[in-house]
Amino acid sequence: CWRHEKADDPLIEKKEVKQWFFKITAYADELLEATDDLNWTEGVKLAQKNWIGRSVGAEVKFKVKDSEEVIPVFTTRIDTLFSGAFIVLAPEHELARRLTTDESSEEVDKYIKASMRKTEVERQANKDKTGVFTGSYAINPANNEEIPIWIGDFVLAGYGTGAVFGDIHDERDFEFLNKFDIPARVAVVPEDKEEAKKVLAKEYSYTDEGILIDSGEFTGMESSEAREKITAWLAKKGLAEEKVNYKMRDWSVARQRYWGAPIPIINCPDCGPVLVPDEDLPVVLPELDDFKPSGDGRSALARATDWLNVKCPECGKDAERETDTLDTYIDSSWYLYRYLDPFNEEKIFKSEPANKWMPIDFYDGADHATAHLLYARFIGRFFNKIGLVDNPEPIGQMLYHGKILAADGSNFSKSAGNGVDPLEVINSGYGADALRTYLMFAAPAGEDIRWNPQGVPGTFRFLNRVWNMVQEYMETGDTEVNEETAKQIKIANSQMVYKVTKYIENDQTNTAIAAMMEYLNTLSRLKSGGFSKSGVWQVALESLVACLAPFAPHISEELWQDLGHDTSVHIDTWPKWDEEYLIADIVTIAVQVNGKIRAEIKVDKDASQEEVLKLAKENEKVALHIDGKEIKKEIYVTGRLVSLVV
């Protein structure tokens, strides 16, 4: 950034500072348990589960050789402990420097300083695992063997205990062993004898369940059973205990900057942090002309001494206001409730409107699957616990719409300089409608899109064809259209309107546009049977323009006027289909629950099994018979029958 771009500017340095946190980890289990029931895009639900990262395992104590120090290590695979070959500490670990011998100190210091200049994301993304030997050894509690203690920046201080034990049964550890030539033994082998030979020869890292070997009294035991037994055995010696660990950490909400909601705390040298009394709320930030960082790690608010210096509410002595401000994610995680009661000056919001309108029916969003959306769920649960709202979940249905990626699949980034300026595309002659249509045509709503420079020219050609057909129609006479052509136009029209309507309802914008493209091709072919200002062609083109309007709003508005309307195409113009002309494309499916027919549904003849089963289960009559029950079997006989066994 501008403070570190010149050669003589100071290097960025990572320091530990006191922070304020929201204790989101106290909600980890309930957030995790409720995730499966969310009507959200599956990828977002999976991201939240992985972010919470609940792991059930054991915490094992490794004593340090010739020392009173003990290194606790969390592991989910204690069954491989007998093959433990090394310990790796995070560079920030409190023992990292204490366990470093004089001979290793120079190299360790250099490594730790280099690690501190990397972000955690960079450290985890680096495929080439690095490390440095401390010179010290730990004692493996399973077999009392000495194993070396290393420092590696791929281990994070905030996860588990900030230390891991490594062995041959983890691919990352396997690479580390080979890179630094650390001796290792095998403790788990597959039942297949030929495959077991390869594992024993250390041809690859075997990470699955198997049979224990060379593991003392546990030799011959299945690994899944051995985990519990080894934990209990070491627990009797005071060297292990069962543990549940979470990848998620508490939410750091403090920021050292001028903007943001004030943290209502007064710091007293005697009383410590003291809440600002209710009668003194809200805390209002002072107006600052200079809010550049000073380099001392404090917000510019620390320079507003008239605002900063106050008396402690508890002891009356001189104290200071908290100069950190709150993370902006906090407001973006609860504003949805405030919208329902925005002028309330007495409380955050009234419960009545919140309980009436929440949760949100439909949320269409892209990024922040593990930030904003997880935080919103956390705050919703907090509001529920203190009695403000009835429903702990703030969002009913959530659709993730994908991101636009660079052509090589990487994220667009200012630093990488690989962005595409929408205005350049628009101003190069294609216009906003062609760009909009391309973005909704390139992939289904929930998938990321790789930018294709040829995509916008393609949708531009499609829109040009629509434009030209309407203009050509406006210039034709009033000649007759033959009966067979008129019928074919009506069939194509009803099928297009039906498909586009259903595809939009299912967030399948790409197939909706494809259906319009197919329809335009059909109309172009049918022109040979008579193209004139007749009722059938007027309806056919009005339907196309109306269906196109959500995707290409500007060209559609103009074409709608050309077709003789003085109202907007965007208001009450959605076309209807005629069931009579859908016979070729729509089939009726009977839906059985435990052998009894409970409903009939109409589906597109080309609908996938997944789509048909979804529609069947959403049918009101069917839902009555499956609600709250476990579906044990789902059968779809194509075009005829759905059978659900509950």
XYZ file of C-alpha atoms in Angstrom:
646
model
C 0.000 0.000 0.000
C 1.019 3.664 -0.151
C 2.834 3.474 3.209
C 5.053 0.573 2.170
C 5.686 0.974 -1.551
C 9.028 2.823 -1.527
C 12.358 1.150 -0.911
C 13.017 3.135 2.261
C 9.512 2.598 3.691
C 9.256 0.245 6.689
C 8.526 -3.422 6.082
C 5.080 -4.683 7.063
C 5.366 -6.302 10.463
C 2.834 -8.543 12.184
C 2.257 -7.777 15.863
C -0.034 -9.129 18.539
C -2.530 -6.525 19.762
C -5.443 -6.794 22.163
C -8.681 -7.296 20.245
C -12.403 -7.457 20.914
C -14.206 -10.625 19.846
C -17.746 -11.921 19.541
C -17.843 -15.425 20.995
C -19.234 -17.149 17.893
C -17.506 -20.412 18.887
C -20.125 -20.823 21.651
C -22.657 -21.266 18.838
C -20.535 -23.646 16.722
C -22.497 -26.838 17.399
C -25.967 -25.372 16.927
C -24.929 -23.514 13.760
C -23.459 -26.735 12.382
C -26.447 -28.906 13.311
C -28.926 -26.492 11.712
C -27.009 -26.167 8.434
C -28.376 -29.305 6.722
C -31.969 -28.112 7.108
C -31.319 -24.779 5.360
C -32.923 -24.287 1.937
C -29.665 -22.863 0.637
C -27.313 -23.582 -2.254
C -25.485 -26.772 -1.279
C -22.039 -25.297 -1.959
C -22.658 -22.505 0.560
C -23.861 -24.982 3.187
C -20.749 -27.108 2.633
C -18.523 -24.022 2.914
C -20.113 -23.144 6.254
C -19.679 -26.690 7.568
C -16.016 -26.678 6.527
C -15.475 -23.237 8.040
C -16.926 -24.355 11.379
C -14.784 -27.470 10.912
C -15.889 -29.657 13.803
C -13.381 -32.455 14.400
C -13.732 -35.191 16.993
C -10.417 -36.590 18.171
C -7.953 -36.559 21.014
C -5.448 -34.181 22.524
C -2.163 -35.975 23.106
C 0.643 -34.732 25.359
C 4.197 -35.007 24.029
C 6.864 -34.440 26.675
C 9.972 -32.594 25.535
C 13.232 -34.465 26.044
C 15.394 -33.113 28.901
C 12.759 -30.471 29.709
C 9.681 -29.843 31.843
C 7.826 -28.570 28.764
C 4.872 -30.504 27.293
C 3.450 -30.039 23.784
C -0.295 -30.762 23.507
C -1.302 -31.917 20.009
C -4.832 -32.375 18.651
C -5.350 -35.282 16.248
C -8.262 -37.089 14.638
C -6.026 -40.087 13.814
C -4.560 -41.230 17.127
C -4.574 -44.739 15.622
C -1.447 -43.720 13.652
C 0.389 -42.463 16.757
C 2.826 -45.391 16.801
C 4.146 -44.149 13.437
C 4.567 -40.578 14.725
C 7.842 -39.325 13.229
C 8.051 -35.609 14.064
C 6.300 -32.644 15.687
C 5.689 -29.360 13.848
C 4.975 -26.124 15.727
C 3.392 -23.012 14.218
C 5.942 -20.150 13.959
C 3.812 -18.195 16.483
C 3.743 -21.064 19.003
C 4.884 -19.965 22.467
C 7.417 -22.829 22.588
C 8.885 -22.196 19.125
C 11.816 -20.095 20.354
C 12.051 -21.641 23.830
C 12.728 -25.081 22.378
C 15.244 -23.816 19.818
C 18.832 -24.787 20.596
C 21.707 -22.336 20.255
C 22.933 -24.142 17.148
C 19.572 -23.683 15.411
C 18.633 -20.213 16.699
C 19.898 -18.149 13.744
C 18.092 -20.270 11.159
C 14.921 -20.448 13.271
C 14.809 -16.667 13.798
C 15.193 -16.053 10.084
C 12.427 -18.576 9.290
C 9.982 -17.163 11.866
C 10.473 -13.585 10.632
C 9.866 -14.680 7.030
C 6.723 -16.569 8.080
C 5.337 -13.543 9.892
C 5.395 -11.574 6.643
C 2.996 -14.051 5.016
C -0.769 -14.128 5.448
C -2.409 -17.316 6.709
C -3.989 -17.734 3.268
C -0.559 -17.609 1.608
C 0.856 -20.049 4.132
C -1.886 -22.601 3.544
C -1.942 -22.163 -0.239
C 1.769 -22.891 -0.620
C 2.067 -26.464 -1.916
C 5.794 -26.628 -1.156
C 5.891 -27.309 2.582
C 8.771 -25.531 4.305
C 10.198 -25.951 7.792
C 13.183 -25.620 10.108
C 14.490 -27.988 12.826
C 14.583 -26.544 16.363
C 17.306 -28.907 17.537
C 15.000 -30.331 20.252
C 13.185 -33.662 20.526
C 9.850 -34.814 21.930
C 8.939 -38.219 23.356
C 6.236 -40.139 21.481
C 3.888 -41.251 24.309
C 2.843 -44.377 22.383
C 6.315 -45.986 22.236
C 8.658 -43.574 24.116
C 10.701 -42.942 20.977
C 12.429 -39.597 20.396
C 11.041 -37.556 17.494
C 12.404 -34.204 16.185
C 10.551 -30.931 16.796
C 10.266 -28.716 13.727
C 8.692 -25.333 12.963
C 6.543 -25.052 9.828
C 4.443 -22.154 8.568
C 1.741 -24.502 7.204
C 0.695 -25.038 10.845
C -1.540 -22.239 12.157
C -1.473 -21.111 15.759
C -5.229 -20.635 15.886
C -6.207 -24.164 14.892
C -6.077 -26.894 17.511
C -3.081 -26.317 19.736
C -0.832 -24.813 17.069
C 1.150 -28.063 16.911
C 0.765 -31.286 14.906
C 2.462 -34.643 14.942
C 3.473 -35.925 11.540
C 3.623 -39.442 10.170
C 3.548 -41.387 6.962
C -0.261 -41.646 6.958
C -0.896 -38.045 5.883
C -0.057 -36.801 2.373
C 1.248 -33.433 3.595
C 3.387 -35.160 6.246
C 4.559 -37.731 3.687
C 5.935 -34.883 1.533
C 7.561 -33.316 4.593
C 9.207 -36.607 5.597
C 10.651 -37.133 2.133
C 11.761 -33.519 1.706
C 13.734 -33.446 4.974
C 14.712 -37.135 4.992
C 13.037 -37.888 8.349
C 12.871 -41.622 9.238
C 9.324 -43.019 9.395
C 7.518 -46.287 9.962
C 4.104 -47.614 8.884
C 1.376 -48.224 11.490
C -1.753 -48.874 9.370
C -2.028 -51.077 6.265
C -4.945 -51.999 3.992
C -6.425 -55.496 4.168
C -5.457 -56.158 0.550
C -2.073 -57.904 0.802
C -0.700 -56.649 -2.518
C -1.630 -53.073 -1.655
C -0.197 -53.532 1.858
C 3.185 -54.415 0.301
C 3.241 -51.049 -1.518
C 2.362 -49.209 1.710
C 5.117 -51.039 3.634
C 7.547 -50.158 0.847
C 6.521 -46.505 1.405
C 5.537 -46.079 -2.224
C 2.743 -43.715 -1.204
C 0.939 -42.325 1.833
C -1.873 -44.629 2.969
C -4.520 -42.412 4.599
C -7.599 -44.669 4.788
C -8.834 -47.028 7.498
C -6.981 -50.314 7.843
C -5.309 -52.783 10.214
C -2.738 -51.680 12.791
C 0.783 -53.126 12.668
C 3.847 -52.472 14.837
C 1.538 -50.816 17.386
C 2.143 -52.717 20.621
C -0.939 -54.335 22.160
C -3.136 -52.722 19.489
C -1.455 -54.584 16.605
C -4.040 -56.423 14.468
C -6.885 -54.128 15.524
C -9.004 -52.202 12.994
C -7.983 -48.539 12.970
C -11.526 -47.267 13.638
C -11.698 -49.381 16.810
C -8.116 -48.618 17.840
C -8.715 -44.862 18.080
C -10.993 -45.238 21.083
C -8.783 -47.875 22.723
C -5.518 -45.929 22.316
C -7.154 -42.749 23.647
C -8.422 -44.606 26.744
C -5.002 -46.285 27.267
C -3.136 -42.969 27.184
C -5.843 -41.219 29.237
C -5.114 -43.588 32.153
C -1.523 -42.353 32.050
C -2.618 -38.702 31.890
C -1.202 -38.368 28.370
C -4.380 -37.949 26.295
C -8.020 -36.965 26.479
C -10.975 -36.983 24.096
C -11.432 -33.593 22.483
C -13.751 -31.808 20.050
C -11.981 -29.165 18.010
C -13.258 -26.432 15.716
C -11.555 -24.786 12.803
C -13.706 -21.682 13.338
C -12.313 -19.079 15.699
C -14.079 -16.303 17.575
C -15.064 -13.330 15.432
C -12.497 -10.544 15.698
C -14.654 -7.405 15.564
C -12.167 -4.617 16.433
C -10.586 -2.425 13.761
C -7.916 0.245 14.198
C -9.534 2.820 11.929
C -11.675 5.939 12.116
C -14.854 4.762 10.408
C -17.138 2.131 11.895
C -19.479 1.960 14.868
C -17.750 2.880 18.157
C -17.065 0.098 20.667
C -18.871 1.367 23.813
C -16.063 0.642 26.276
C -14.047 2.886 28.589
C -10.587 1.580 29.499
C -9.682 2.332 33.118
C -6.134 1.653 34.430
C -7.644 0.324 37.690
C -11.010 -1.213 36.710
C -10.043 -2.476 33.254
C -12.638 -2.390 30.445
C -15.908 -0.808 31.640
C -19.161 -0.578 29.672
C -20.317 2.918 28.758
C -23.443 3.513 30.923
C -26.756 3.187 29.070
C -27.638 6.823 29.719
C -24.474 7.904 27.853
C -25.314 5.965 24.711
C -24.950 6.303 21.812
C -21.223 7.043 21.660
C -20.816 9.531 18.798
C -17.503 9.701 16.963
C -15.812 13.118 16.744
C -15.325 14.873 13.412
C -11.712 14.439 12.261
C -9.982 16.243 9.425
C -6.919 13.993 9.530
C -7.696 10.315 9.886
C -4.540 8.830 8.367
C -2.916 6.060 10.422
C -0.128 7.303 12.667
C 1.886 4.088 12.653
C 1.512 3.400 16.380
C -1.172 0.735 15.865
C -3.990 2.898 17.235
C -6.873 4.499 15.396
C -6.758 8.191 14.510
C -9.399 8.552 17.249
C -6.571 8.374 19.797
C -5.564 11.893 18.649
C -9.037 13.337 19.431
C -8.113 13.961 23.076
C -11.278 15.905 23.977
C -13.318 12.870 22.978
C -10.795 10.296 24.174
C -10.303 11.393 27.793
C -13.201 10.606 30.149
C -13.807 9.562 33.748
C -14.238 5.895 34.630
C -17.970 5.215 35.287
C -17.044 2.901 38.177
C -14.218 4.599 40.118
C -14.275 8.145 38.721
C -10.571 8.190 37.858
C -9.094 9.380 34.550
C -9.696 6.853 31.761
C -9.844 6.608 27.964
C -12.511 5.617 25.500
C -11.883 2.543 23.336
C -10.355 3.835 20.094
C -10.992 0.685 18.061
C -14.180 0.686 15.994
C -16.378 -2.247 15.016
C -15.961 -4.355 11.898
C -18.419 -3.275 9.179
C -19.594 -6.907 8.879
C -21.448 -6.402 12.157
C -23.893 -3.918 10.659
C -24.287 -5.919 7.458
C -25.206 -8.951 9.557
C -28.197 -7.452 11.376
C -29.449 -4.510 9.259
C -32.128 -6.783 7.774
C -33.949 -6.640 11.120
C -33.532 -2.876 11.465
C -35.138 -2.316 8.045
C -38.402 -3.576 9.570
C -38.381 -0.858 12.261
C -35.931 1.810 11.037
C -37.116 4.835 13.029
C -37.181 3.264 16.483
C -35.202 5.458 18.911
C -35.947 3.337 21.992
C -34.619 -0.082 21.010
C -32.783 -1.955 18.272
C -36.154 -2.997 16.747
C -39.549 -4.222 17.876
C -40.153 -7.956 17.956
C -43.591 -7.764 16.327
C -42.535 -6.708 12.809
C -39.454 -8.924 12.971
C -41.521 -11.990 13.839
C -44.077 -11.097 11.167
C -41.632 -10.735 8.279
C -38.562 -12.790 9.188
C -36.958 -14.966 8.012
C -36.233 -13.492 4.575
C -38.111 -15.469 1.900
C -35.406 -15.345 -0.741
C -31.820 -14.123 -0.651
C -29.787 -13.927 -3.860
C -26.105 -13.430 -3.122
C -22.625 -14.260 -4.249
C -19.548 -13.986 -2.048
C -19.208 -14.027 1.770
C -20.563 -17.554 2.235
C -18.449 -17.981 5.364
C -18.372 -14.380 6.539
C -21.493 -12.243 6.221
C -23.909 -15.188 5.910
C -22.430 -17.122 8.831
C -22.287 -13.983 10.965
C -25.926 -13.171 10.119
C -26.937 -16.654 11.308
C -24.922 -16.175 14.518
C -26.527 -12.814 15.292
C -29.990 -14.196 14.462
C -29.414 -16.928 17.027
C -28.214 -14.387 19.582
C -31.375 -12.286 19.019
C -33.427 -15.462 19.469
C -31.691 -16.333 22.754
C -32.399 -12.904 24.269
C -36.050 -13.073 23.176
C -36.021 -10.491 20.367
C -37.055 -12.882 17.568
C -38.804 -16.247 17.397
C -36.848 -17.758 14.518
C -33.085 -18.161 15.030
C -32.419 -18.388 11.275
C -32.624 -15.025 9.438
C -32.707 -16.349 5.848
C -35.217 -18.847 4.463
C -34.097 -19.640 0.919
C -30.664 -18.613 -0.302
C -29.349 -18.845 -3.860
C -25.646 -18.438 -4.505
C -25.005 -16.859 -7.883
C -21.580 -17.556 -9.258
C -18.689 -15.202 -9.803
C -17.135 -14.049 -13.058
C -13.616 -15.467 -13.202
C -10.702 -14.680 -15.475
C -10.309 -16.844 -18.580
C -7.728 -19.013 -16.781
C -10.117 -19.685 -13.871
C -8.450 -17.325 -11.383
C -10.309 -14.578 -9.536
C -10.352 -11.108 -11.043
C -7.954 -8.992 -9.014
C -6.655 -5.435 -9.077
C -3.199 -6.632 -8.064
C -3.138 -9.241 -10.843
C -4.371 -6.674 -13.348
C -6.621 -9.248 -15.022
C -9.972 -7.473 -14.640
C -12.446 -6.742 -17.404
C -14.063 -3.290 -17.317
C -17.800 -3.639 -18.108
C -17.871 -0.088 -19.509
C -15.211 -1.002 -22.068
C -17.380 -3.887 -23.270
C -20.512 -1.731 -23.322
C -18.831 1.217 -25.074
C -17.158 -0.940 -27.709
C -20.499 -1.121 -29.524
C -22.177 -4.063 -27.817
C -24.205 -2.163 -25.217
C -25.379 -3.108 -21.728
C -28.104 -5.532 -22.880
C -25.683 -7.814 -24.723
C -23.396 -7.915 -21.677
C -26.279 -8.598 -19.277
C -27.657 -11.351 -21.493
C -24.249 -12.997 -21.813
C -23.679 -13.033 -18.046
C -27.014 -14.811 -17.540
C -26.509 -17.145 -20.499
C -22.962 -18.311 -19.772
C -23.822 -20.703 -16.900
C -26.550 -21.673 -14.411
C -27.062 -19.155 -11.593
C -25.126 -21.149 -8.999
C -21.963 -21.714 -11.037
C -18.896 -19.551 -11.578
C -18.265 -18.304 -15.119
C -14.928 -18.047 -16.904
C -14.843 -14.840 -18.901
C -15.064 -15.537 -22.632
C -14.322 -12.536 -24.897
C -16.491 -14.151 -27.620
C -19.522 -14.453 -25.339
C -20.839 -10.888 -25.632
C -20.532 -10.813 -29.449
C -22.633 -14.008 -29.469
C -25.503 -12.567 -27.436
C -25.190 -9.303 -29.413
C -25.882 -11.253 -32.615
C -28.914 -12.895 -30.992
C -30.358 -9.525 -29.903
C -29.700 -8.114 -33.377
C -31.726 -10.953 -34.892
C -34.634 -10.218 -32.524
C -34.416 -6.522 -33.428
C -34.310 -7.219 -37.169
C -37.266 -9.618 -37.044
C -39.472 -7.051 -35.259
C -38.422 -4.308 -37.717
C -39.111 -6.594 -40.677
C -42.527 -7.435 -39.195
C -43.368 -3.732 -38.855
C -42.736 -3.272 -42.585
C -44.829 -6.233 -43.813
C -48.330 -6.076 -45.240
C -51.547 -7.724 -44.039
C -51.288 -10.952 -46.026
C -52.735 -14.208 -44.718
C -50.709 -16.805 -42.815
C -51.506 -20.376 -43.832
C -53.326 -22.463 -41.229
C -50.541 -24.985 -40.614
C -47.948 -22.231 -40.123
C -50.239 -20.430 -37.673
C -50.632 -23.633 -35.667
C -46.874 -24.226 -35.582
C -46.314 -20.639 -34.387
C -48.849 -21.101 -31.563
C -47.228 -24.381 -30.481
C -43.721 -22.867 -30.514
C -44.958 -19.767 -28.669
C -46.689 -21.680 -25.844
C -43.754 -24.011 -25.397
C -41.273 -21.100 -25.273
C -43.330 -19.117 -22.739
C -43.810 -22.208 -20.574
C -40.102 -23.099 -20.617
C -38.839 -19.559 -19.988
C -41.300 -19.110 -17.113
C -40.301 -22.374 -15.436
C -36.589 -21.869 -16.036
C -36.681 -18.387 -14.483
C -38.630 -19.730 -11.486
C -35.892 -22.362 -11.040
C -33.088 -19.776 -11.450
C -31.979 -21.390 -14.725
C -31.441 -18.178 -16.663
C -29.060 -19.813 -19.116
C -31.639 -22.350 -20.307
C -34.331 -19.647 -20.394
C -32.225 -17.671 -22.874
C -31.458 -20.851 -24.816
C -35.214 -21.499 -25.121
C -35.679 -18.005 -26.621
C -32.835 -18.598 -29.061
C -34.447 -21.864 -30.147
C -37.812 -20.081 -30.506
C -36.273 -17.357 -32.668
C -34.808 -20.031 -34.968
C -38.272 -21.629 -35.257
C -39.908 -18.285 -36.097
C -37.251 -17.596 -38.755
C -38.027 -20.951 -40.352
C -41.823 -20.398 -40.208
C -41.609 -17.040 -41.997
C -41.713 -18.921 -45.290
C -45.317 -19.915 -44.506
C -46.402 -16.284 -44.447
C -44.978 -13.343 -42.531
C -47.405 -10.486 -42.075
C -49.102 -8.153 -39.627
C -51.479 -10.812 -38.456
C -52.648 -11.624 -34.941
C -50.582 -14.803 -34.657
C -47.294 -13.069 -35.526
C -48.106 -10.078 -33.286
C -48.608 -12.403 -30.296
C -45.535 -14.441 -31.215
C -43.238 -11.388 -31.236
C -44.860 -9.754 -28.201
C -44.232 -12.965 -26.237
C -40.591 -13.050 -27.296
C -39.998 -9.399 -26.368
C -41.779 -9.753 -23.018
C -39.775 -12.874 -22.109
C -36.576 -11.156 -23.207
C -37.257 -8.063 -21.062
C -35.668 -9.308 -17.781
C -32.449 -10.057 -19.652
C -32.249 -7.197 -22.181
C -34.451 -4.481 -20.635
C -33.486 -1.576 -22.899
C -33.899 -3.164 -26.319
C -37.087 -4.903 -25.122
C -38.631 -1.612 -23.991
C -38.004 -0.066 -27.391
C -39.283 -3.080 -29.326
C -42.400 -3.146 -27.147
C -43.131 0.429 -28.226
C -42.475 -0.538 -31.867
C -45.084 -3.274 -31.515
C -47.694 -0.613 -30.759
C -47.758 -0.293 -26.957
C -47.603 2.917 -24.942
C -46.996 1.178 -21.583
C -43.787 -0.373 -20.258
C -42.893 -3.948 -21.153
C -41.763 -4.379 -17.557
C -45.227 -3.930 -16.039
C -47.953 -6.625 -16.247
C -46.973 -7.968 -19.657
C -45.846 -11.527 -18.936
C -47.334 -13.779 -21.627
C -49.455 -16.893 -20.993
C -49.153 -20.282 -22.583
C -51.989 -22.390 -23.935
C -52.154 -25.894 -22.396
C -53.566 -27.204 -25.687
C -50.234 -26.576 -27.378
C -48.054 -28.101 -24.651
C -49.080 -31.718 -25.156
C -45.945 -32.545 -27.067
C -43.679 -31.246 -24.313
C -45.599 -31.801 -21.051
C -46.285 -35.164 -19.417
C -48.364 -36.078 -16.388
C -46.594 -38.070 -13.672
C -48.392 -40.028 -10.941
C -46.785 -39.727 -7.495
C -47.038 -42.645 -5.052
C -46.172 -42.632 -1.353
C -45.826 -46.139 0.116
C -47.676 -47.595 -2.871
C -50.688 -45.225 -2.837
C -51.149 -42.522 -5.471
C -51.268 -39.171 -3.671
C -50.974 -36.658 -6.511
C -50.295 -36.003 -10.187
C -47.755 -33.483 -11.427
C -47.093 -32.021 -14.860
C -43.461 -31.846 -15.970
C -41.446 -31.106 -19.068
C -40.887 -34.354 -20.959
C -37.137 -33.637 -20.925
C -37.017 -32.919 -17.183
C -34.235 -34.712 -15.317
C -34.936 -37.280 -12.594
C -33.650 -34.784 -10.017
C -36.097 -32.096 -11.220
C -39.067 -34.506 -11.257
C -38.337 -35.837 -7.746
C -37.986 -32.277 -6.442
C -41.341 -31.238 -7.933
C -43.000 -34.400 -6.595
C -41.798 -33.792 -3.026
C -42.808 -30.122 -3.179
C -46.396 -30.975 -4.178
C -48.731 -30.012 -1.321
C -50.615 -33.337 -1.261
C -47.383 -35.337 -1.305
C -45.784 -33.135 1.349
C -48.566 -34.048 3.786
C -47.513 -37.701 3.609
C -43.731 -37.279 3.761
C -43.348 -34.371 6.160
C -41.181 -35.324 9.139
C -40.514 -38.816 7.770
C -37.378 -40.406 6.408
C -37.501 -41.162 2.686
C -35.878 -44.596 2.310
C -36.312 -45.052 -1.430
C -37.009 -42.824 -4.446
C -37.974 -44.383 -7.791
C -38.705 -42.550 -11.046
C -40.167 -44.403 -14.008
C -39.434 -41.953 -16.827
C -42.494 -40.111 -18.048
C -44.922 -42.151 -15.906
C -44.421 -42.554 -12.167
C -42.641 -41.355 -9.029
C -42.657 -43.759 -6.077
C -41.528 -42.662 -2.615
C -41.068 -45.110 0.253
C -41.062 -43.488 3.705
